Amino acid sequence: MIIIKNLQSLQSSIDGVINSLEKMNYAKGTIKAQQNVFNSLLKFMETNKIKNFNKEIGMDFIHSRTGTDMKGFYGTGDKKTNRYMKPIQNLLDFIEKGKVTFQMRSKISDFQCPEAFEEEYNLYQDEYEERHYAKATIISHNRILRKFLYFLNENDITSSEEITYSHLTEFLSKYDKAKPKYIATIISNLRSYLSFLYHNRFICQDVSIHLPKVRIMRNAFIPHSWKTDDVKKLLKAVDRGAPKGKRDYAILLLIVHLGLRVSDIRALKLSNLNWNRKTINLNIQKSKQPLELPLLEDIGWAIIDYLKNGRPETRSDRVFIRHRAPFDAFGENESFYRELHRYMIKAGLEIPLDVHCGMHSLRSTLARKMLEAKTPLPVISEVLGHQNINTTSIYLKIDLSGLRKCALDPDEVFEQ
């Protein structure tokens, strides 16, 4: 637990927060507003003769000013509550780490593993590391596992040994309206965890064998792709005169023309751009494999325009950064989904309701265009950074001109 034991030390930490905000180029108005909150906090502690400061005192202070009964620093509060929450979050962050770090407030409370399952849960996290799972994969798996552990705890299960087939059935019944693919993911994650428990002797019987098998047709999913004219309208909707527009235009070109994943765009460094050879050289975030792509002329000029005329002053080595203080790299969960939809609305494009239309759909569009140009599948696979050509073959489904050539004439079939 974070504790400051006297007001003098607290004042020193407050000064540290203000200094950090100034270094990160926060607006003067923002810094002044946070300083006012800290002044109010010090007065609250003096009035109530409180000498120690910790997270609970911070929440009590916010409650005294807003009437909000807080259980933690998560969720979305009203405007007044948010005005107090952010400075106190920054103060706790500085006390713990010695600096202020930008972080989006979680929508849910931090995970507290039920004590009955703590040992096996922590060992399972080590297993992730040993298997070299990608961070995004670990987050996805843990999201399901944590729900399962909370479910067990709520049902008064005090040991992994008590887990039965009926518990698995009841937990899965909560997802009876979910899509088969998601249910298959849940079952796969549970099977992995329960097998881990069995092989590490936390349970005597392998209950994972009771989990149902969900049959998912391989490559049943049909990727969404854009019409060529719609892509042009999307790019035209970007305000290339504004700093943020310069950034977004360059990002869109990288996806539209080169098929870069959002994760690779977030991680793209200035050193990845080889201006002399006119190439982009990077290690793919998903597979860690090296990838070289041509630095096309329109992309190159768009990046130059952004770096010279749009990119905020920053110490970050990333090409693309946030345009709000702190001016730093994007977080790992940034998908540019909001930006894309804002430009779609501005361009007057219809947003499909039955499919997910994110940045990844622009990669599908590039794959379709390459297929229409009779580009060999292995070349498309290399451009998109796929390790397995079977992954690329899913895009054959959206090559309508190619599929038409494969169509059979029913009359000819019956004549034979």
Coordinates of C-alpha atoms in Angstrom, one line a residue:
M1 CA 0.0 0.0 0.0
I2 CA 1.3 3.5 -0.9
I3 CA 1.6 5.7 2.2
I4 CA 3.0 9.2 2.7
K5 CA 3.6 9.7 6.5
N6 CA 3.7 13.5 6.7
L7 CA 2.5 16.6 4.9
Q8 CA 6.0 17.8 4.1
S9 CA 6.7 14.6 2.1
L10 CA 3.3 14.9 0.4
Q11 CA 4.1 18.5 -0.6
S12 CA 7.3 17.2 -2.1
S13 CA 5.4 14.6 -4.1
I14 CA 2.9 17.2 -5.3
D15 CA 5.8 19.4 -6.5
G16 CA 7.2 16.4 -8.3
V17 CA 3.8 15.8 -10.1
I18 CA 3.6 19.5 -11.2
N19 CA 7.2 19.4 -12.4
S20 CA 6.5 16.2 -14.4
L21 CA 3.4 17.7 -16.0
E22 CA 5.4 20.7 -17.1
K23 CA 8.1 18.5 -18.6
M24 CA 5.5 16.6 -20.5
N25 CA 4.1 19.9 -22.0
Y26 CA 0.7 19.8 -20.4
A27 CA -1.3 23.0 -21.0
K28 CA -0.9 25.7 -18.3
G29 CA -4.6 25.6 -17.6
T30 CA -4.4 21.8 -16.9
I31 CA -1.5 22.2 -14.6
K32 CA -3.2 25.0 -12.7
A33 CA -6.4 23.0 -12.3
Q34 CA -4.4 20.0 -10.9
Q35 CA -2.5 22.4 -8.5
N36 CA -5.8 23.7 -7.2
V37 CA -6.9 20.1 -6.5
F38 CA -3.7 19.5 -4.6
N39 CA -4.1 22.7 -2.6
S40 CA -7.7 21.5 -1.7
L41 CA -6.3 18.1 -0.7
L42 CA -3.7 19.6 1.7
K43 CA -6.4 21.8 3.3
F44 CA -8.7 18.8 3.6
M45 CA -5.9 16.9 5.4
E46 CA -5.0 19.8 7.7
T47 CA -8.7 20.4 8.6
N48 CA -9.2 16.7 9.5
K49 CA -5.9 16.4 11.2
I50 CA -4.8 13.6 8.7
K51 CA -1.0 13.1 8.5
N52 CA -0.8 9.9 6.4
F53 CA -1.8 9.9 2.7
N54 CA -2.7 6.8 0.7
K55 CA -5.2 5.6 -1.9
E56 CA -8.1 5.4 0.7
I57 CA -7.5 9.0 1.9
G58 CA -7.5 10.1 -1.7
M59 CA -10.9 8.5 -2.3
D60 CA -12.2 10.0 1.0
F61 CA -11.1 13.5 -0.2
I62 CA -12.8 13.0 -3.6
H63 CA -16.0 11.9 -1.8
S64 CA -15.9 15.0 0.4
R65 CA -15.7 17.3 -2.7
T66 CA -18.1 15.5 -5.1
G67 CA -20.3 13.2 -3.0
T68 CA -19.1 10.3 -5.1
D69 CA -18.8 7.0 -3.2
M70 CA -15.7 5.6 -4.8
K71 CA -14.5 2.0 -4.6
G72 CA -11.4 2.5 -6.7
F73 CA -9.9 4.6 -9.5
Y74 CA -11.7 2.9 -12.3
G75 CA -14.8 3.5 -14.4
T76 CA -16.2 6.7 -15.9
G77 CA -17.3 9.4 -13.4
D78 CA -19.1 12.6 -14.0
K79 CA -17.3 15.7 -15.1
K80 CA -16.7 17.0 -11.5
T81 CA -15.5 13.6 -10.2
N82 CA -13.1 13.2 -13.1
R83 CA -11.7 16.7 -12.4
Y84 CA -10.6 15.4 -8.9
M85 CA -9.7 11.8 -9.9
K86 CA -7.0 12.5 -12.4
P87 CA -4.8 14.7 -10.1
I88 CA -5.1 12.2 -7.3
Q89 CA -4.2 9.3 -9.7
N90 CA -1.2 11.3 -10.9
L91 CA -0.1 11.8 -7.2
L92 CA -0.4 8.1 -6.3
D93 CA 1.4 7.3 -9.5
F94 CA 4.3 9.6 -8.7
I95 CA 4.5 8.3 -5.1
E96 CA 4.7 4.8 -6.3
K97 CA 7.0 5.2 -9.4
G98 CA 8.8 8.5 -8.9
K99 CA 7.2 9.9 -12.1
V100 CA 3.9 10.5 -13.7
T101 CA 3.0 8.0 -16.5
F102 CA 0.2 8.4 -18.9
Q103 CA -2.4 5.7 -18.5
M104 CA -6.0 5.4 -19.6
R105 CA -8.3 4.8 -16.6
S106 CA -9.6 1.2 -16.6
K107 CA -13.3 0.7 -17.0
I108 CA -13.3 -2.1 -14.4
S109 CA -11.5 -2.5 -11.1
D110 CA -8.1 -4.0 -11.0
F111 CA -8.1 -7.8 -10.8
Q112 CA -7.7 -9.2 -7.3
C113 CA -7.2 -12.9 -7.5
P114 CA -9.4 -14.8 -5.0
E115 CA -7.0 -16.1 -2.3
A116 CA -8.1 -19.7 -2.8
F117 CA -6.6 -19.7 -6.4
E118 CA -3.7 -17.3 -6.0
E119 CA -0.9 -19.8 -6.1
E120 CA -2.0 -21.6 -9.2
Y121 CA -3.0 -18.3 -11.0
N122 CA 0.5 -16.8 -10.4
L123 CA 2.2 -20.0 -11.6
Y124 CA 0.0 -19.9 -14.7
Q125 CA 1.2 -16.4 -15.4
D126 CA 4.8 -17.7 -15.3
E127 CA 3.7 -20.4 -17.8
Y128 CA 2.7 -17.6 -20.2
E129 CA 6.1 -16.1 -20.0
E130 CA 7.9 -19.5 -20.5
R131 CA 5.8 -20.1 -23.7
H132 CA 6.7 -16.6 -24.9
Y133 CA 3.1 -15.6 -25.4
A134 CA 2.5 -12.2 -26.9
K135 CA 1.3 -9.6 -24.4
A136 CA -2.0 -9.2 -26.3
T137 CA -2.6 -12.9 -26.1
I138 CA -2.0 -13.0 -22.4
I139 CA -4.4 -10.2 -21.8
S140 CA -7.1 -12.0 -23.9
H141 CA -6.6 -15.3 -22.1
N142 CA -6.6 -13.6 -18.7
R143 CA -9.8 -11.8 -19.4
I144 CA -11.6 -15.1 -19.6
L145 CA -9.7 -16.8 -16.8
R146 CA -10.3 -14.0 -14.3
K147 CA -14.1 -14.2 -15.0
F148 CA -13.9 -17.9 -14.3
L149 CA -12.0 -17.5 -11.0
Y150 CA -14.5 -14.8 -9.9
F151 CA -17.3 -17.2 -10.8
L152 CA -15.8 -19.9 -8.7
N153 CA -15.3 -17.6 -5.8
E154 CA -18.9 -16.3 -6.0
N155 CA -20.1 -19.9 -5.8
D156 CA -18.1 -20.6 -2.6
I157 CA -15.5 -22.8 -4.2
T158 CA -12.5 -22.7 -1.8
S159 CA -10.1 -24.9 -3.8
S160 CA -9.4 -25.8 -7.4
E161 CA -9.9 -29.4 -6.3
E162 CA -13.6 -28.7 -5.9
I163 CA -14.1 -27.7 -9.6
T164 CA -16.6 -30.1 -11.1
Y165 CA -18.3 -30.6 -14.5
S166 CA -21.4 -28.8 -13.3
H167 CA -19.4 -25.7 -12.5
L168 CA -18.0 -25.7 -16.0
T169 CA -21.5 -26.1 -17.5
E170 CA -22.9 -23.3 -15.4
F171 CA -20.1 -21.0 -16.3
L172 CA -20.5 -21.7 -20.0
S173 CA -24.2 -21.2 -19.8
K174 CA -23.6 -17.5 -19.2
Y175 CA -22.4 -17.3 -22.8
D176 CA -25.2 -19.2 -24.5
K177 CA -26.0 -16.3 -26.8
A178 CA -22.4 -15.6 -27.8
K179 CA -21.0 -16.5 -31.2
P180 CA -19.6 -20.0 -31.7
K181 CA -16.2 -18.7 -32.4
Y182 CA -16.1 -16.8 -29.0
I183 CA -17.5 -19.8 -27.1
A184 CA -14.7 -21.9 -28.7
T185 CA -12.1 -19.4 -27.5
I186 CA -13.5 -19.6 -23.9
I187 CA -13.5 -23.4 -24.0
S188 CA -10.0 -23.5 -25.4
N189 CA -8.7 -21.1 -22.6
L190 CA -10.5 -23.1 -19.9
R191 CA -9.1 -26.4 -21.2
S192 CA -5.6 -25.0 -21.2
Y193 CA -5.9 -23.7 -17.6
L194 CA -7.6 -26.9 -16.3
S195 CA -4.9 -29.1 -18.0
F196 CA -2.3 -26.9 -16.3
L197 CA -3.9 -27.5 -12.9
Y198 CA -4.0 -31.3 -13.5
H199 CA -0.4 -31.6 -14.7
N200 CA 0.8 -29.5 -11.8
R201 CA -1.2 -31.5 -9.3
F202 CA -3.5 -28.8 -8.1
I203 CA -6.4 -31.2 -9.0
C204 CA -6.5 -35.0 -9.0
Q205 CA -8.8 -35.5 -12.0
D206 CA -8.5 -33.8 -15.4
V207 CA -11.9 -32.1 -15.6
S208 CA -10.9 -30.5 -18.9
I209 CA -11.9 -33.7 -20.7
H210 CA -15.6 -32.8 -19.8
L211 CA -15.5 -29.6 -21.8
P212 CA -17.5 -29.7 -24.9
K213 CA -15.9 -29.5 -28.4
V214 CA -17.2 -26.7 -30.5
R215 CA -16.9 -27.4 -34.2
I216 CA -15.8 -24.2 -36.1
M217 CA -15.4 -24.5 -39.8
R218 CA -11.9 -23.5 -40.8
N219 CA -11.8 -20.1 -42.5
A220 CA -15.6 -19.7 -42.2
F221 CA -15.1 -16.0 -41.6
I222 CA -15.3 -13.8 -44.7
P223 CA -13.2 -10.6 -44.4
H224 CA -14.8 -7.2 -45.0
S225 CA -13.3 -5.2 -47.8
W226 CA -13.9 -1.7 -49.1
K227 CA -14.9 -0.5 -52.5
T228 CA -12.1 1.4 -54.2
D229 CA -14.1 4.6 -54.4
D230 CA -14.9 4.4 -50.7
V231 CA -11.2 4.2 -49.9
K232 CA -10.6 7.3 -52.0
K233 CA -13.5 9.1 -50.2
L234 CA -12.1 8.1 -46.8
L235 CA -8.6 9.5 -47.6
K236 CA -10.2 12.7 -49.0
A237 CA -12.1 13.3 -45.8
V238 CA -8.9 13.7 -43.8
D239 CA -8.0 17.3 -43.1
R240 CA -4.4 17.3 -44.2
G241 CA -3.9 20.9 -43.2
A242 CA -4.3 20.1 -39.5
P243 CA -1.4 18.4 -37.5
K244 CA -3.6 15.5 -36.4
G245 CA -4.9 15.1 -39.9
K246 CA -1.3 14.9 -41.3
R247 CA -0.7 12.1 -38.8
D248 CA -3.9 10.2 -39.6
Y249 CA -3.4 10.5 -43.4
A250 CA 0.1 9.0 -43.2
I251 CA -1.3 6.2 -41.0
L252 CA -4.1 5.4 -43.4
L253 CA -1.7 5.3 -46.4
L254 CA 0.5 2.8 -44.6
I255 CA -2.5 0.5 -44.1
V256 CA -4.2 1.1 -47.5
H257 CA -1.0 0.7 -49.6
L258 CA 1.3 -1.5 -47.5
G259 CA -1.2 -3.4 -45.3
L260 CA 0.7 -2.7 -42.1
R261 CA -1.1 -3.8 -38.9
V262 CA -2.1 -1.2 -36.3
S263 CA 0.3 -2.8 -33.8
D264 CA 3.2 -2.3 -36.2
I265 CA 2.2 1.3 -36.9
R266 CA 2.0 2.0 -33.1
A267 CA 5.5 0.6 -32.7
L268 CA 7.0 2.1 -35.9
K269 CA 10.2 4.0 -35.0
L270 CA 12.1 6.8 -36.8
S271 CA 15.0 4.3 -37.2
N272 CA 12.7 1.9 -39.1
L273 CA 12.6 4.4 -42.0
N274 CA 15.5 4.0 -44.4
W275 CA 15.3 7.1 -46.5
N276 CA 18.3 6.3 -48.6
R277 CA 17.1 2.9 -49.7
K278 CA 13.4 4.0 -49.6
T279 CA 12.4 1.1 -47.4
I280 CA 10.6 0.4 -44.1
N281 CA 12.4 -2.2 -42.1
L282 CA 10.8 -3.5 -38.9
N283 CA 10.1 -6.6 -36.8
I284 CA 6.4 -7.6 -36.9
Q285 CA 4.9 -7.2 -33.5
K286 CA 2.7 -10.3 -33.8
S287 CA 5.4 -12.8 -35.0
K288 CA 8.6 -10.9 -34.2
Q289 CA 9.7 -11.8 -37.8
P290 CA 11.6 -9.1 -39.9
L291 CA 9.7 -7.4 -42.6
E292 CA 11.0 -5.0 -45.4
L293 CA 8.5 -2.9 -47.3
P294 CA 9.0 -0.2 -50.0
L295 CA 8.7 3.4 -48.7
L296 CA 6.3 4.4 -51.5
E297 CA 6.5 8.0 -52.7
D298 CA 3.1 9.2 -51.5
I299 CA 3.7 7.5 -48.1
G300 CA 7.2 9.1 -47.8
W301 CA 5.9 12.6 -48.5
A302 CA 3.0 12.2 -46.1
I303 CA 5.4 11.1 -43.3
I304 CA 7.8 14.0 -44.1
D305 CA 4.9 16.4 -44.0
Y306 CA 3.8 15.1 -40.6
L307 CA 7.3 15.1 -39.1
K308 CA 8.0 18.6 -40.3
N309 CA 4.7 20.3 -40.0
G310 CA 2.4 18.2 -37.7
R311 CA 4.3 16.2 -35.1
P312 CA 4.4 17.8 -31.6
E313 CA 7.8 18.3 -30.0
T314 CA 8.6 15.1 -28.2
R315 CA 11.4 12.8 -27.0
S316 CA 9.7 9.8 -28.3
D317 CA 11.4 7.7 -31.0
R318 CA 8.1 6.6 -32.4
V319 CA 7.0 8.0 -35.8
F320 CA 3.4 8.5 -34.7
I321 CA 2.5 9.9 -31.3
R322 CA -0.5 11.2 -29.3
H323 CA -1.5 14.8 -30.0
R324 CA -2.5 15.4 -26.4
A325 CA -0.1 15.8 -23.5
P326 CA 1.9 13.8 -22.7
F327 CA 3.1 13.7 -26.4
D328 CA 4.3 10.2 -26.3
A329 CA 3.7 6.8 -28.0
F330 CA 0.3 5.3 -28.3
G331 CA -0.9 2.8 -25.7
E332 CA -1.0 -0.9 -26.6
N333 CA -4.8 -0.9 -26.8
E334 CA -5.0 2.0 -29.3
S335 CA -6.8 0.7 -32.5
F336 CA -7.5 4.0 -34.2
Y337 CA -11.1 2.8 -34.4
R338 CA -12.7 6.1 -33.4
E339 CA -10.6 8.0 -35.9
L340 CA -11.5 5.7 -38.7
H341 CA -15.2 6.0 -38.0
R342 CA -15.1 9.7 -37.6
Y343 CA -13.6 9.9 -41.1
M344 CA -16.1 7.5 -42.5
I345 CA -19.0 9.7 -41.2
K346 CA -17.3 12.8 -42.6
A347 CA -16.9 11.0 -46.0
G348 CA -20.6 10.1 -45.9
L349 CA -19.8 6.3 -46.0
E350 CA -22.2 3.8 -44.6
I351 CA -20.9 2.0 -41.5
P352 CA -22.0 -1.7 -41.8
L353 CA -23.7 -3.1 -38.7
D354 CA -23.2 -6.8 -39.4
V355 CA -19.4 -6.8 -39.7
H356 CA -16.6 -5.2 -37.7
C357 CA -15.2 -2.4 -39.9
G358 CA -11.9 -1.5 -38.3
M359 CA -8.5 -0.6 -39.6
H360 CA -7.9 -4.3 -40.3
S361 CA -10.6 -4.2 -43.0
L362 CA -8.3 -2.0 -45.0
R363 CA -5.7 -4.8 -45.0
S364 CA -8.3 -7.0 -46.5
T365 CA -9.0 -4.5 -49.2
L366 CA -5.3 -4.4 -50.1
A367 CA -5.2 -8.2 -50.3
R368 CA -8.3 -8.2 -52.6
K369 CA -6.7 -5.6 -54.9
M370 CA -3.5 -7.6 -55.1
L371 CA -5.5 -10.7 -56.0
E372 CA -7.4 -8.8 -58.6
A373 CA -4.0 -7.8 -60.1
K374 CA -3.1 -11.5 -60.2
T375 CA -0.4 -11.1 -57.6
P376 CA 0.8 -14.6 -56.4
L377 CA -0.5 -15.7 -53.0
P378 CA 3.1 -16.1 -51.6
V379 CA 3.9 -12.5 -52.5
I380 CA 0.7 -11.2 -50.8
S381 CA 1.5 -13.4 -47.7
E382 CA 4.9 -11.8 -47.5
V383 CA 3.6 -8.2 -47.8
L384 CA 0.9 -8.8 -45.2
G385 CA 3.5 -10.4 -42.8
H386 CA 1.8 -13.8 -42.6
Q387 CA 3.9 -16.7 -41.5
N388 CA 1.6 -19.2 -43.0
I389 CA 0.2 -19.0 -46.5
N390 CA -3.0 -20.6 -45.3
T391 CA -3.7 -17.4 -43.3
T392 CA -3.5 -15.4 -46.6
S393 CA -5.7 -17.8 -48.5
I394 CA -8.8 -16.6 -46.6
Y395 CA -8.7 -13.5 -48.8
L396 CA -9.5 -15.7 -51.8
K397 CA -13.1 -15.5 -50.7
I398 CA -13.3 -11.7 -51.4
D399 CA -11.7 -12.0 -54.9
L400 CA -15.0 -11.9 -56.7
S401 CA -13.6 -11.7 -60.2
G402 CA -11.4 -14.7 -59.5
L403 CA -14.4 -16.6 -58.0
R404 CA -16.5 -15.9 -61.0
K405 CA -13.9 -17.6 -63.2
C406 CA -14.3 -20.7 -61.0
A407 CA -18.1 -20.8 -61.3
L408 CA -19.6 -23.9 -62.9
D409 CA -22.3 -23.9 -65.5
P410 CA -25.1 -26.1 -64.1
D411 CA -26.3 -27.1 -67.6
E412 CA -22.8 -28.3 -68.5
V413 CA -22.6 -30.3 -65.2
F414 CA -25.9 -32.1 -65.8
E415 CA -25.2 -32.8 -69.4
Q416 CA -22.1 -34.7 -68.3

